[in-house]
Structure formats: structure tokens, C-alpha cells
XYZ file of C-alpha atoms in Angstrom:
732
model
C -22.412 -36.100 25.090
C -20.292 -38.684 27.170
C -22.427 -39.440 30.358
C -22.745 -42.891 30.233
C -25.477 -43.507 33.016
C -28.634 -42.608 30.811
C -28.937 -41.874 27.188
C -30.512 -38.507 27.356
C -29.633 -37.570 23.702
C -31.906 -37.491 20.677
C -30.956 -36.650 17.252
C -34.435 -35.275 16.433
C -34.249 -33.224 19.634
C -30.661 -32.331 18.939
C -31.638 -30.785 15.421
C -34.652 -28.958 16.936
C -32.866 -27.226 19.802
C -29.100 -27.325 19.278
C -28.703 -27.495 15.369
C -26.283 -24.012 15.463
C -23.984 -26.138 17.612
C -21.834 -27.687 14.340
C -22.436 -24.532 12.562
C -20.129 -22.598 14.914
C -17.343 -25.253 14.467
C -15.943 -23.365 11.283
C -12.913 -21.899 12.874
C -11.877 -25.197 14.594
C -12.389 -27.140 11.429
C -10.204 -24.824 9.638
C -7.530 -25.118 12.343
C -7.849 -28.726 11.930
C -6.641 -28.786 8.367
C -8.018 -32.160 7.525
C -6.193 -33.741 4.678
C -7.150 -36.627 2.220
C -4.598 -39.077 4.086
C -5.214 -38.360 7.862
C -6.347 -40.964 10.459
C -8.833 -39.006 12.735
C -10.272 -39.750 15.914
C -13.419 -37.795 16.637
C -14.268 -37.851 20.237
C -17.914 -37.047 21.263
C -19.272 -37.084 17.570
C -22.731 -36.774 18.251
C -25.015 -37.020 15.138
C -22.364 -36.890 12.628
C -22.876 -33.654 10.927
C -19.428 -32.583 10.994
C -18.106 -36.461 10.262
C -20.107 -36.258 7.061
C -18.031 -33.266 5.924
C -15.068 -35.142 6.722
C -15.770 -38.296 4.972
C -15.813 -36.398 1.538
C -12.368 -35.116 2.151
C -10.695 -38.222 3.504
C -12.572 -40.420 0.530
C -10.346 -38.688 -1.741
C -7.108 -40.610 -0.437
C -6.321 -43.312 2.064
C -7.501 -41.531 5.190
C -10.061 -42.801 7.820
C -12.335 -41.613 10.590
C -13.296 -43.221 13.896
C -15.973 -41.594 16.044
C -16.756 -42.374 19.462
C -19.594 -41.078 21.442
C -21.426 -42.398 24.570
C -24.719 -42.237 23.361
C -26.275 -45.092 21.166
C -28.974 -42.943 19.632
C -26.063 -40.169 18.640
C -23.993 -42.855 17.281
C -26.933 -44.553 14.939
C -27.760 -40.815 13.767
C -24.049 -40.321 12.747
C -23.895 -43.678 10.873
C -27.048 -42.433 9.155
C -25.391 -39.107 8.189
C -22.276 -40.396 6.877
C -23.734 -43.091 4.839
C -21.759 -46.067 3.345
C -18.570 -44.452 3.370
C -16.253 -47.385 3.837
C -13.614 -45.000 5.511
C -15.537 -44.230 8.523
C -16.492 -46.231 11.735
C -18.646 -45.338 14.813
C -18.470 -46.898 18.096
C -20.260 -46.236 21.515
C -17.661 -45.423 23.803
C -17.602 -43.757 27.262
C -15.051 -40.987 26.182
C -13.903 -41.020 29.854
C -12.380 -44.518 29.342
C -10.824 -44.239 26.313
C -7.633 -45.599 28.231
C -9.443 -49.293 28.534
C -10.133 -49.549 24.742
C -6.726 -50.970 23.350
C -7.467 -49.972 19.700
C -7.335 -46.305 20.722
C -4.204 -46.340 22.367
C -1.506 -47.876 19.733
C -0.725 -44.246 18.454
C -2.128 -44.434 14.966
C -3.891 -41.467 14.752
C -2.534 -38.475 13.009
C -5.341 -36.183 14.357
C -7.934 -36.055 17.125
C -10.755 -33.672 16.862
C -13.834 -32.895 19.419
C -16.354 -30.417 19.355
C -18.719 -29.192 21.820
C -18.043 -32.306 23.649
C -15.418 -32.014 26.208
C -17.154 -29.701 28.997
C -19.316 -32.842 29.312
C -16.290 -35.389 29.331
C -14.156 -33.393 31.828
C -17.127 -33.084 34.596
C -15.911 -36.046 36.708
C -12.656 -34.377 38.329
C -10.924 -37.639 38.826
C -11.029 -38.632 34.866
C -9.509 -35.369 33.706
C -5.815 -35.927 33.607
C -6.262 -39.594 32.408
C -8.822 -38.305 29.779
C -5.672 -35.988 28.262
C -3.016 -38.962 28.811
C -5.274 -41.511 26.691
C -5.361 -38.743 23.870
C -1.715 -38.463 23.970
C -1.325 -42.038 23.853
C -3.833 -42.301 20.821
C -1.857 -39.894 18.848
C 1.143 -40.695 16.397
C 4.396 -38.952 17.279
C 3.895 -35.314 15.915
C 0.355 -35.658 15.771
C -2.411 -32.945 16.417
C -5.485 -32.564 19.007
C -7.942 -30.026 18.063
C -10.962 -29.280 20.091
C -13.576 -26.874 20.998
C -15.307 -26.567 24.490
C -17.486 -24.240 26.572
C -15.241 -22.010 28.400
C -15.489 -19.955 31.774
C -18.855 -18.302 31.827
C -20.161 -20.160 29.041
C -24.144 -20.107 29.083
C -23.770 -18.330 32.524
C -27.367 -17.234 32.290
C -28.776 -20.948 31.530
C -26.755 -22.266 34.338
C -27.741 -19.906 36.970
C -31.425 -20.638 36.062
C -31.024 -24.307 36.269
C -29.004 -24.062 39.521
C -31.399 -21.493 41.420
C -34.612 -23.724 40.043
C -33.022 -26.969 41.321
C -31.487 -25.509 44.472
C -34.772 -24.466 45.740
C -36.305 -28.096 45.485
C -33.192 -30.425 46.558
C -30.780 -27.860 47.955
C -27.389 -26.173 46.453
C -25.161 -28.864 46.953
C -26.968 -31.657 45.294
C -27.859 -29.522 42.431
C -24.073 -28.562 42.014
C -23.564 -32.359 42.077
C -25.839 -33.126 39.211
C -24.386 -30.275 37.109
C -23.218 -31.921 33.945
C -20.597 -29.156 33.063
C -17.111 -28.363 33.435
C -16.032 -25.087 31.868
C -12.480 -24.303 32.528
C -10.139 -21.254 31.515
C -6.965 -20.889 29.452
C -4.719 -21.072 32.496
C -6.077 -24.376 33.755
C -5.834 -26.102 30.464
C -2.472 -25.071 30.141
C -1.341 -26.176 33.528
C -2.979 -29.927 33.300
C -1.938 -30.588 29.862
C 1.784 -29.201 29.769
C 2.694 -29.529 33.448
C 0.359 -32.210 35.040
C 0.047 -34.678 32.001
C 3.154 -33.576 30.138
C 4.065 -34.185 26.313
C 1.881 -31.460 24.993
C 3.038 -28.386 23.328
C 0.184 -25.943 23.102
C 0.315 -23.697 19.885
C -2.599 -21.838 20.358
C -5.344 -21.194 23.031
C -8.233 -18.427 22.876
C -11.597 -17.615 24.318
C -14.432 -16.142 22.459
C -17.787 -14.898 23.372
C -20.466 -15.855 20.694
C -23.873 -14.771 21.270
C -25.802 -17.403 19.423
C -29.549 -17.245 18.582
C -31.791 -20.051 19.798
C -33.230 -22.594 17.306
C -36.796 -23.511 16.575
C -36.907 -25.122 20.104
C -36.088 -21.672 21.731
C -34.998 -21.677 25.387
C -37.172 -24.161 26.678
C -36.053 -26.974 24.000
C -32.505 -26.131 25.155
C -33.127 -26.340 28.582
C -35.051 -29.604 28.268
C -31.944 -31.233 26.284
C -29.070 -29.862 27.931
C -30.345 -29.517 31.517
C -32.124 -32.619 31.559
C -29.924 -34.207 34.605
C -31.021 -31.281 36.742
C -34.812 -31.892 36.275
C -34.401 -35.524 36.664
C -32.844 -34.845 40.426
C -36.102 -33.166 41.281
C -39.140 -35.015 42.474
C -41.503 -36.064 40.061
C -44.404 -34.238 41.511
C -42.401 -30.817 41.321
C -40.282 -31.517 37.996
C -42.472 -29.629 35.677
C -43.024 -26.897 37.992
C -39.188 -26.614 38.183
C -39.103 -26.524 34.267
C -41.751 -24.054 34.377
C -39.592 -21.569 36.460
C -36.192 -22.270 34.766
C -37.700 -21.423 31.370
C -39.260 -18.308 32.674
C -36.180 -17.200 34.168
C -34.227 -17.786 31.209
C -36.511 -16.157 28.814
C -36.482 -12.837 30.629
C -32.804 -12.714 30.479
C -32.098 -14.268 27.014
C -34.739 -12.139 25.253
C -33.672 -10.236 22.352
C -35.194 -6.786 21.564
C -35.338 -7.407 17.903
C -36.950 -10.916 18.315
C -35.711 -14.251 19.272
C -33.807 -15.509 22.185
C -30.042 -15.234 22.662
C -27.833 -17.738 24.093
C -24.341 -16.570 25.510
C -21.993 -19.240 24.218
C -18.418 -18.459 25.459
C -15.915 -20.908 23.911
C -12.696 -21.380 25.710
C -10.933 -22.897 22.457
C -12.626 -21.928 19.349
C -9.618 -22.786 17.489
C -6.674 -24.343 19.471
C -4.026 -26.645 18.250
C -2.470 -28.923 20.694
C 0.465 -31.103 19.613
C 2.011 -33.768 20.908
C 5.791 -32.952 21.393
C 7.678 -35.450 19.573
C 10.415 -32.776 18.737
C 13.443 -34.842 19.497
C 11.970 -37.921 17.498
C 11.286 -35.962 14.506
C 14.911 -34.607 14.602
C 16.210 -38.156 14.815
C 13.910 -39.238 11.917
C 14.862 -36.128 9.905
C 18.677 -36.985 10.348
C 18.408 -40.576 9.442
C 16.398 -39.827 6.042
C 19.021 -37.033 4.978
C 21.921 -39.894 5.639
C 19.809 -42.579 3.612
C 19.377 -40.372 0.889
C 23.001 -39.351 0.451
C 23.941 -42.958 0.598
C 21.042 -43.982 -1.734
C 22.514 -41.134 -4.377
C 26.121 -42.116 -4.054
C 25.328 -45.902 -4.871
C 22.783 -45.316 -7.626
C 25.587 -43.214 -9.565
C 28.202 -45.936 -8.981
C 29.452 -47.919 -12.039
C 31.165 -50.773 -10.105
C 27.630 -51.859 -8.788
C 25.899 -54.320 -11.161
C 22.642 -53.214 -12.349
C 20.460 -55.778 -11.347
C 21.475 -54.835 -7.321
C 22.434 -50.971 -7.980
C 19.494 -48.736 -5.947
C 17.505 -46.436 -7.971
C 18.114 -42.645 -6.979
C 15.714 -41.201 -4.491
C 12.615 -39.587 -6.095
C 12.935 -35.847 -6.633
C 10.257 -33.735 -4.823
C 7.401 -32.759 -7.079
C 6.913 -29.109 -8.204
C 3.895 -27.912 -7.361
C 1.991 -25.457 -9.503
C -0.519 -23.691 -7.614
C -3.098 -21.779 -9.348
C -3.473 -18.559 -7.153
C -6.536 -16.452 -7.361
C -6.584 -12.827 -7.319
C -7.409 -12.899 -3.619
C -4.582 -14.967 -2.835
C -2.162 -12.993 -4.946
C -3.332 -9.808 -3.313
C -2.801 -11.631 0.182
C 0.688 -12.803 -0.699
C 1.444 -9.022 -2.044
C 0.505 -7.708 1.462
C 2.618 -10.394 3.188
C 6.020 -9.170 1.154
C 5.219 -5.414 1.548
C 4.225 -4.807 4.839
C 6.477 -1.869 5.467
C 5.262 -0.145 2.276
C 1.503 -0.744 3.316
C 2.210 0.467 6.807
C 3.925 3.627 5.254
C 1.201 4.047 3.034
C -1.623 3.467 5.476
C 0.262 6.083 7.939
C 0.586 8.543 5.050
C -3.190 8.155 3.919
C -4.272 8.709 7.641
C -2.233 11.900 7.988
C -3.547 13.103 4.699
C -7.154 12.315 5.717
C -6.580 14.157 8.964
C -4.967 17.326 7.216
C -8.185 17.164 4.793
C -10.559 16.726 7.537
C -9.055 19.469 9.769
C -8.728 21.842 6.911
C -12.362 21.325 5.902
C -13.337 22.017 9.565
C -10.587 25.285 9.688
C -12.647 26.522 6.519
C -16.051 26.371 7.694
C -15.539 27.910 10.953
C -17.764 30.944 11.401
C -15.439 33.899 11.837
C -17.642 37.132 12.972
C -16.406 39.628 15.590
C -18.255 40.002 18.706
C -21.250 42.266 18.838
C -22.731 44.446 21.892
C -25.423 43.084 23.636
C -26.931 46.529 24.598
C -27.083 47.914 21.021
C -26.074 45.308 18.751
C -23.172 47.615 17.280
C -19.609 46.944 16.835
C -17.223 46.716 19.868
C -14.011 45.132 18.914
C -11.390 47.382 17.174
C -8.585 46.364 15.161
C -5.415 49.192 14.319
C -3.654 48.384 11.347
C -0.122 50.169 11.263
C 0.777 49.857 7.514
C 0.701 52.096 4.677
C -2.828 52.507 3.173
C -1.819 52.134 -0.484
C -0.223 48.677 0.284
C -2.609 45.856 -1.385
C -1.931 43.827 2.122
C -3.468 46.680 4.015
C -6.380 47.070 2.082
C -7.211 43.657 1.762
C -6.760 42.929 5.651
C -8.975 46.135 6.110
C -11.473 45.080 3.935
C -12.016 41.665 5.269
C -11.719 42.553 9.042
C -14.520 45.242 8.372
C -16.569 42.736 6.935
C -16.148 40.244 9.765
C -17.416 42.991 12.157
C -14.503 44.814 13.418
C -14.001 48.689 13.549
C -10.817 49.280 11.451
C -8.420 52.079 12.232
C -5.522 52.650 9.624
C -2.451 54.389 11.175
C -2.052 57.463 8.658
C 1.167 59.958 8.588
C -0.168 62.544 6.395
C -3.040 63.635 4.355
C -2.096 61.483 1.387
C -2.694 58.502 3.551
C -5.821 59.879 4.792
C -7.262 60.163 1.224
C -6.144 56.535 0.458
C -8.467 55.442 3.560
C -11.568 57.673 2.448
C -11.120 56.313 -0.994
C -11.909 52.772 0.596
C -15.420 54.060 1.249
C -16.344 52.011 3.940
C -17.764 53.612 7.339
C -15.953 51.263 9.569
C -12.658 51.831 7.925
C -11.547 54.925 9.521
C -7.907 56.693 9.582
C -5.983 57.115 12.911
C -3.409 60.242 12.083
C -0.355 59.344 14.312
C 2.742 61.090 12.910
C 5.680 59.292 14.642
C 8.320 61.350 13.353
C 7.016 63.947 15.664
C 6.860 62.136 18.829
C 4.826 64.885 20.915
C 1.998 64.842 18.091
C 2.403 61.020 18.432
C 1.792 60.915 22.122
C -1.166 63.550 21.907
C -2.814 61.208 19.255
C -2.232 58.178 21.086
C -4.095 59.823 24.172
C -6.903 60.660 22.082
C -7.397 57.460 20.624
C -7.057 55.861 24.501
C -9.869 58.324 25.549
C -12.144 57.206 22.695
C -11.657 53.765 23.648
C -12.141 54.362 27.335
C -15.293 56.222 26.777
C -19.043 54.723 26.213
C -19.561 54.296 22.605
C -22.921 54.668 20.804
C -22.785 53.588 16.979
C -26.242 55.501 16.344
C -28.000 58.462 18.481
C -30.270 57.451 21.101
C -28.849 53.890 21.315
C -27.574 52.378 24.564
C -23.705 53.211 24.824
C -21.247 50.200 25.466
C -17.484 49.910 25.917
C -15.270 48.877 23.028
C -11.848 46.938 23.130
C -8.830 46.915 21.190
C -8.462 43.401 20.163
C -5.238 43.874 17.902
C -2.453 45.967 16.541
C -1.359 44.708 13.217
C 2.236 45.873 12.308
C 2.608 45.916 8.351
C 6.212 47.506 7.070
C 6.908 48.614 3.676
C 7.025 45.705 1.566
C 9.128 46.902 -1.768
C 12.839 46.471 -1.597
C 15.578 46.866 -3.942
C 17.089 44.370 -5.962
C 20.822 44.828 -6.755
C 24.191 43.696 -6.020
C 25.617 45.343 -2.773
C 28.471 46.951 -4.633
C 25.755 49.095 -6.767
C 23.652 50.164 -3.715
C 24.575 53.833 -2.724
C 24.748 54.274 1.319
C 21.970 56.811 0.832
C 19.654 54.022 -0.633
C 20.721 51.567 2.428
C 19.926 54.691 5.009
C 16.307 55.367 3.453
C 15.564 51.338 3.346
C 16.500 50.915 7.073
C 14.736 54.255 7.884
C 11.266 53.625 5.981
C 11.066 49.749 6.081
C 12.928 48.980 9.764
C 13.283 52.242 11.921
C 9.441 53.474 11.065
C 8.040 50.215 12.164
C 10.139 49.957 15.450
C 9.025 53.549 16.389
C 5.335 52.932 15.457
C 4.910 49.920 17.684
C 6.815 52.002 20.242
C 4.128 54.705 20.109
C 1.506 52.408 20.831
C 3.302 50.436 23.912
C 1.371 52.586 26.363
C -1.886 51.976 25.047
C -1.274 48.136 25.220
C 0.157 48.048 28.470
C -2.621 50.120 30.123
C -6.280 49.190 31.473
C -9.071 50.725 29.256
C -11.804 49.193 30.869
C -13.576 50.258 34.020
C -12.144 48.308 37.293
C -13.862 45.146 37.903
C -14.545 44.213 34.346
C -12.726 41.650 32.438
C -10.197 42.769 29.889
C -8.816 40.628 27.205
C -5.367 41.679 26.435
C -5.042 42.921 22.800
C -2.868 40.980 20.421
C 0.193 42.168 18.321
C 0.888 40.775 14.792
C 3.712 41.467 13.147
C 3.918 40.888 9.398
C 7.140 40.115 7.385
C 7.677 38.302 3.851
C 9.679 35.448 4.760
C 10.870 33.807 1.393
C 13.867 36.120 0.734
C 14.888 36.044 4.397
C 14.570 32.356 4.755
C 17.156 31.758 2.092
C 18.990 35.025 1.812
C 19.944 34.847 -1.751
C 22.305 36.943 -3.660
C 21.276 40.274 -4.436
C 18.808 40.948 -1.895
C 20.525 42.670 0.727
C 18.349 45.112 1.818
C 15.288 42.679 2.309
C 17.338 39.958 3.904
C 18.808 42.446 6.271
C 15.654 44.325 7.153
C 13.391 41.135 7.865
C 15.979 39.427 9.814
C 16.265 42.435 11.687
C 12.248 42.780 12.241
C 12.193 39.381 13.206
C 14.964 39.588 16.029
C 12.912 42.746 16.982
C 9.806 40.615 17.269
C 11.300 37.924 19.432
C 12.698 40.792 21.970
C 9.087 42.361 21.748
C 7.748 38.809 22.405
C 9.762 38.218 25.577
C 9.136 41.844 26.902
C 5.327 41.482 26.532
C 4.917 38.143 27.581
C 4.708 38.683 31.342
C 1.941 41.099 30.613
C -0.040 38.327 28.888
C 0.281 40.300 25.768
C 0.634 37.912 22.865
C 2.710 38.737 19.894
C 2.746 36.484 16.631
C 4.981 36.762 13.624
C 3.209 36.421 10.534
C 5.672 35.232 7.835
C 4.502 35.643 4.581
C 4.607 33.722 1.033
C 3.377 34.910 -2.006
C -0.330 35.913 -2.328
C -2.550 36.582 -5.408
C -3.372 40.547 -5.023
C -4.570 40.983 -8.525
C -7.816 42.371 -7.514
C -6.002 45.265 -5.638
C -3.219 46.165 -8.119
C -3.593 47.352 -11.841
C -2.670 44.923 -14.661
C 0.901 46.576 -15.033
C 2.487 47.825 -11.886
C 5.273 50.282 -12.439
C 8.712 49.437 -11.122
C 9.331 50.642 -7.652
C 10.767 53.948 -7.322
C 13.840 53.139 -4.998
C 15.200 50.627 -7.446
C 18.442 51.364 -8.804
C 18.422 51.181 -12.761
C 20.676 48.376 -14.157
C 21.994 50.801 -16.578
C 23.624 52.710 -13.964
C 25.759 50.043 -12.876
C 29.789 50.557 -13.652
C 31.374 48.540 -16.000
C 33.290 46.557 -13.355
C 30.223 45.799 -11.525
C 28.426 44.413 -14.758
C 31.213 42.268 -15.466
C 31.593 41.089 -12.002
C 27.691 40.224 -11.260
C 25.884 40.598 -14.472
C 25.564 37.117 -15.586
C 24.611 35.891 -12.365
C 22.040 38.897 -11.634
C 20.151 37.794 -15.063
C 20.128 34.259 -14.582
C 19.102 34.582 -11.115
C 16.103 37.148 -11.555
C 15.151 34.491 -14.520
C 14.877 31.270 -12.211
C 11.915 29.872 -11.389
C 12.451 30.578 -7.652
C 13.687 34.164 -7.870
C 11.911 37.466 -6.416
C 10.426 36.112 -3.525
C 7.996 34.100 -5.651
C 7.689 30.570 -7.911
C 7.667 31.826 -11.013
C 4.699 30.616 -13.218
C 2.418 29.785 -10.100
C -0.211 32.005 -8.968
C -0.138 33.141 -5.275
C -2.419 31.697 -2.450
C -5.802 33.010 -1.862
C -6.325 35.710 0.287
C -8.680 33.776 2.008
C -6.046 31.579 3.760
C -4.286 34.897 4.904
C -7.744 36.263 6.506
C -8.639 32.996 7.914
C -4.949 32.817 9.803
C -5.295 36.586 11.019
C -8.875 36.101 12.355
C -7.566 32.888 14.042
C -4.816 34.748 15.687
C -6.866 37.453 16.854
C -9.864 35.445 18.337
C -7.197 33.500 20.315
C -8.000 30.072 18.427
C -4.342 30.134 17.099
C -1.807 30.792 19.995
C 1.500 30.119 18.015
C 4.095 32.707 18.223
C 5.040 32.403 14.499
C 2.486 31.654 11.805
C 3.846 30.914 8.363
C 1.099 31.626 5.743
C 1.144 31.891 1.547
C 2.557 29.948 -1.245
C 6.123 29.119 -0.505
C 6.203 30.079 3.087
C 6.709 26.641 4.600
C 8.687 25.363 1.870
C 11.280 28.116 1.460
C 11.630 28.087 5.327
C 12.388 24.373 5.095
C 14.858 24.954 2.506
C 16.586 27.578 4.414
C 16.747 25.636 7.457
C 18.146 22.324 6.083
C 19.190 22.655 2.575
C 22.875 23.489 1.870
C 23.405 26.989 1.038
C 25.448 26.182 -2.121
C 22.733 24.114 -3.343
C 20.107 26.724 -2.992
C 22.570 29.384 -4.907
C 23.178 26.757 -7.686
C 19.473 26.327 -8.133
C 19.045 29.897 -8.617
C 21.512 30.091 -11.281
C 24.872 31.275 -9.296
C 27.971 30.164 -11.234
C 31.659 30.931 -10.669
C 32.799 34.065 -12.751
C 36.121 32.873 -14.409
C 37.648 36.636 -15.035
C 37.040 39.793 -13.831
C 37.570 43.600 -15.278
C 40.705 45.235 -15.036
C 41.394 47.833 -12.057
C 40.258 51.325 -13.215
C 40.390 54.422 -11.144
C 37.620 56.670 -10.467
C 38.589 59.320 -13.098
C 38.717 56.963 -15.942
C 35.910 57.503 -18.328
C 34.009 54.424 -19.768
C 35.362 50.928 -18.984
C 38.222 48.927 -20.351
C 37.288 46.092 -22.294
C 40.829 44.519 -22.072
C 41.837 41.466 -19.625
C 45.102 41.415 -17.727
C 47.093 40.101 -20.440
C 46.182 42.966 -22.987
C 43.738 40.797 -25.148
C 40.375 42.452 -26.122
C 37.465 40.343 -24.755
C 34.192 42.121 -25.941
C 31.962 38.971 -24.907
C 33.089 38.794 -21.278
C 30.355 40.921 -20.126
C 26.723 41.257 -20.351
C 24.874 44.198 -21.346
C 21.524 44.320 -18.611
C 18.552 45.789 -19.982
C 16.686 48.102 -17.620
C 13.885 45.502 -17.684
C 11.055 46.049 -15.269
C 10.851 42.152 -14.728
C 14.033 42.029 -13.024
C 13.564 44.735 -10.248
C 9.662 44.124 -9.990
C 8.095 44.038 -6.585
C 6.207 40.731 -5.727
C 4.119 42.327 -3.431
C 2.826 44.634 -5.740
C 2.772 42.418 -8.957
C -0.722 40.711 -9.665
């Protein structure tokens, strides 16, 4: 808007084809932060649409506005837009010649503003540094220059259409000479203002792409208004043809599939602040003002100065009462609590991710592979566990429902009867007497021959090869709960034999089957998985009075690690399933009897009762005793079934899987919590007095302490309560 040679502008044409320009100035006006007492210079003010808004603010105080533009028509339109506002004046001035206007170089403007004009003003190369120098001289020390202009790449499609159409008629060099625009980038502006001109401090500079829908005049109206200097350079006989060619090209490029035409406005500086560097002057002024205030305050309170010449004290700074809206209060709270909000956002993201992952996990389709030849079952799972255990029954029924052929290892006729009572055709017994090695070897060989031979589910169906997918090792899960001193050596031997040695011998019997090729040579064979199940709550924290379970489970965990290391080179994965508490109410009677292997509390010696009785009772009454969280129902078996299937099908390749209520929590507590804190939470307290020594030939127990006094209240009678010794794996 600053080209002085010819007034090409028309306020009517501008409103018809470029009315969106002042509407895009929201950001730059915000950064101007106009106050009622500001003295503003608007460079390239145009038709005064923004100045009318500025006038309303300045009229509330002592502020004023001086608008300059090279177009008399636009200056007249600006005067009409502002009206009779006494604080505004407009003047026709070539903005490249600001230095020649003395009234604009006296440094009395607090703010200088320019919107969508400087890419016209800076076209003459020799005037660029002079322009920025003249703006600097117009500003008061510490003043602000806020401007918006077209950036590098602005309206590139329109500019290309104008250059191509014009260059075909007058040549490219002349077409570039009549190009009225200069679109710099951020680096150029920074270099010129801070280094070449000097005295500027750039606080903010940005470039923003703003695709804008054309006004009512469309692409043609915009080209006739903004590109008039191109068309004026074309001979009159070819001018209209050049316009039509330019419009056709621009329309094809700017056409919007949704309707209308889009212009690619690329604002190099949508919201910049350029501040004149008066830091030294500001510092000096501030120090002088402080000294003056101190002197004035001292003199105003001195009694020896006559009243008629005593200065009044400096005015107190007014206390501003801010009526903050809810939005403002919310924004202030966010600024004060960034850390809390950040942590909350991260936590919310993690929770959302876990919910999404769990939802996908539960919706996953879990079915065993079927034969392509006959549609029958071809994947076999062996469960090496007692058939009367609720865990064995639950896993067998679920795997059979998912399409596996399930074989439960049986040691005798009683186990086979339990399997038959399940009454499922694809849950079968596999008799392997591991206490008789020759018999066990023959049983494994027969089972291997069955796996190698083609299998047909029904007569006259096409046979197919079946594959062993997994072996599930489930040791006995009922353990004696009692102090070590009260457990007979024979009970320890029985527990180690049935709970530790028997599982080890069982998996040892199946190792030749695991490490052999059962499929014909040439066919791809998926190695079977080995899953070892152990209860993890007690073995994680090793509480008092649970020596058998803690010892056996720790030994099985070590055995599983060694087995994993030996089978890893053979690509046979071993997974340790560490179990929490589950709801087995559908697999157990309403009231389960106490385990047969439990030593009754009534058979404890008197000295054991006095030494361990109180802590034993309190611990078993605590909320976290017995391998479960008292008062809370166990986890649903669905989670266990899904976890086992995911290990079998290979979607979960972890070497250790914790599943069930309390498994992860107790594992964390056992790893990180102090042992003394865990025992204290379970009710363990110091025993102050012990019973007197008594020989093995003594009858009964002495109720006297070491000083010979009788203390009948120093021991606790322990009733043979089944709740104390109940097995969590058999209780509902």
C-alpha cells in the first residue's frame, strides 16, 4: 500500500476482494497490547478498519493514533471509518520516506504498528535499512514495533501465475522488475534489524501458513487489485488476454473441492514483537527514580523543615483488585501446579493405555488350531498334576473348551477315575507311574508313538498329524502350616517327596519326549512349551510358620531356572507361572475339610505352645495370612485361563508370569519391603518369657517361670480350628 507512483487502491475493491486481510490480524493485535494512553503510529494503515478499533480504546485515555499510507483513497476511507475521533489523524505519506518527515522522527511514539503492508514497503532494496532506521527513530526509548507481513512463499501460486503470464509477453526480467512484493524469511529480518541497522531486540518472530478462502471477488478480483502492477506493464492490446490467462491458471490451482477458492497466505510474522533496545537508559532512569523516592520520603518526614516547603510523600502504588473469571482462575491454577498436572496427565495416559490393552487382551479370540484335512483337534496339552486339584480341573476344562486334546497324567486307578468323572471326550488320562522308571518309560514311548502316527478323529476321516503344544506341571498345592519345631521329620520328608521330588521326576520322565522330533522330516515342528505352576504369595515374603511351602516353592523356582537354561539352546521355552489367589468356588464344596497332612495344634508340646502360640494365632488371624488377602475374593479364573493360553500360543514369551490376586503385590513387597515390617504387619511380636526346660520324661508341662512363680496367663490355648490350617487352594 506504499507504492507512490500510482494510486491503484480502491476501498470498495479492497472490501470486495481482500476484506479478509484485517480479519487475520487477531494475533498481531493481541501482541500489540494496546493501552488507552499509548501513542501509536500505524504504517500502511489502509482503509482504517483496525484503526477504528484502536480509536475506541485510545478514546478512554490520553492516547492518540497517527495513520500513514501512500494511497489518498485509502487515507480518505480510513478517515471515514474512524469518524470524528479527536485522538486520530491520517496523512498521505510514502512509507519508504518516513525519515524525511520531521514530525515522525522525534521519538514520541510508544508503539508502531503495521499490518499486511511491509511486503509492499520493503520492495525497493535501497530503502530497506533506511525504513527500519526511521521506525527506530520514531519510537520512544523502550517502545515497541509490532508488525505482520507476507513471509517467504506467501501467495506463491498467485505470484507464479502472474509472473508466467506476464513474462510470456514482456520477458521474465521485466516481469520480475514490476513484481511489487518482497517476502523475506526470519533470518533476513533478524540480520537486518539487529546487525545492519542495530538498536533492535527481537523478542518473538514466527512464520505461519494460513490458507484463506477468497472473498466475493474471488481469485479474479484479488488478481486485478493486488497484481495490477503486472498487468500495467503489459501492452494494452494484450492486457485483458494476460488477465484471463492468469485468472484461469490461478483458479485451477486454488480450486477448493468443497467449494470456493483458497489462497495460501504465509505470514512471516503473525505475532512478532520488536522492541527498541533502551536497556541502559531504562536502568539509569530506574535508579534515579529510586533515589528520588528515598530523598522525598526522608524530607517529608523531617520535622525541622517548614510545612510550606516540606515535600509531600511519594504516592503509594495503588492496589489493583482483579475480578478474575473462572477461566482466569483455572489458568492461574494450571500455571501454579504444572508438576501436579504433568504427573496426573502421565498417570491418566498410563491408565488409559492399560485399560485399552486389557480390553484388547480380553477380546482376543483364543482357539486352538484345527486340522485342515478333517476339521478335528490336532493340538495336545499334557497336564502333569493331581486330577482332584481344582486348578487341574479348571485348566483341563478350559483348554478342552478352546479346542485342545487334554491328557492328565495319572499315577493309578484313583486318578483315572477322577479323569473319567470329568466326562469330556477330549480330556483323557495318561497313565505314567513315575515311581516305576521302566513302566514310566514304556508309557512315554506309547504316547510318543501316538503323537507320531497320523490321527483321525472319526472313522473314514482323512488322518492328520497331531502335535504336542505344552506340558503343564502342577505340583501339589496343600502345605502344612505350623512352627518348624512342631513338624516331625517324617512330615518334612513326605512334603519334599510329594511336593518337590514328584514334580521333578515327572518332568524328567517327559524330557525325552520334549527333546525328540515327532513330526516327519521336512515338516516344520513348533517346539512344545513347558509351564511350571507354583503358589507365589508365601514364597515371596517367607512368613513365619510356613517353612514347608516356602522351602518347596523356592526349590521349584530354582529348579525351573535351571530347566530353562538347559532347554533354551533347544528352543524349548519354559515359563514359570507364579499364582496368586483365585476363586475356585465352582470346583470345591461349600465347606472343605482340613488337609490330612496338617499336624493338629492340640498335639503341640507345652513349651512350643508358650513360645509360638500367641504369634501363631495372631498371624493366622491377620488380613494377609494364609497366602491370601482375607476378606477379598480371589481373582476370576478367566485371567488364569487367558494367561495360560497366551503362553501356549506364543503371544506371551515372558519367562515368569504373575497372575492372580496378590501375586504382583506380594512379589513387590517381598522384593522391596523390609522383612521386619512384613512380619510386624502379620502380627508377630516379641515373646517376653519362655517356659522352663523340661525333660522328655516329664508328664504335662510346668506352669512356673524361672523364679518359681506360677503364671497361668503366660500361654495361650490353641484350639484345633480348621481355619488356622485351612488350605487356600482348596477353600472357596
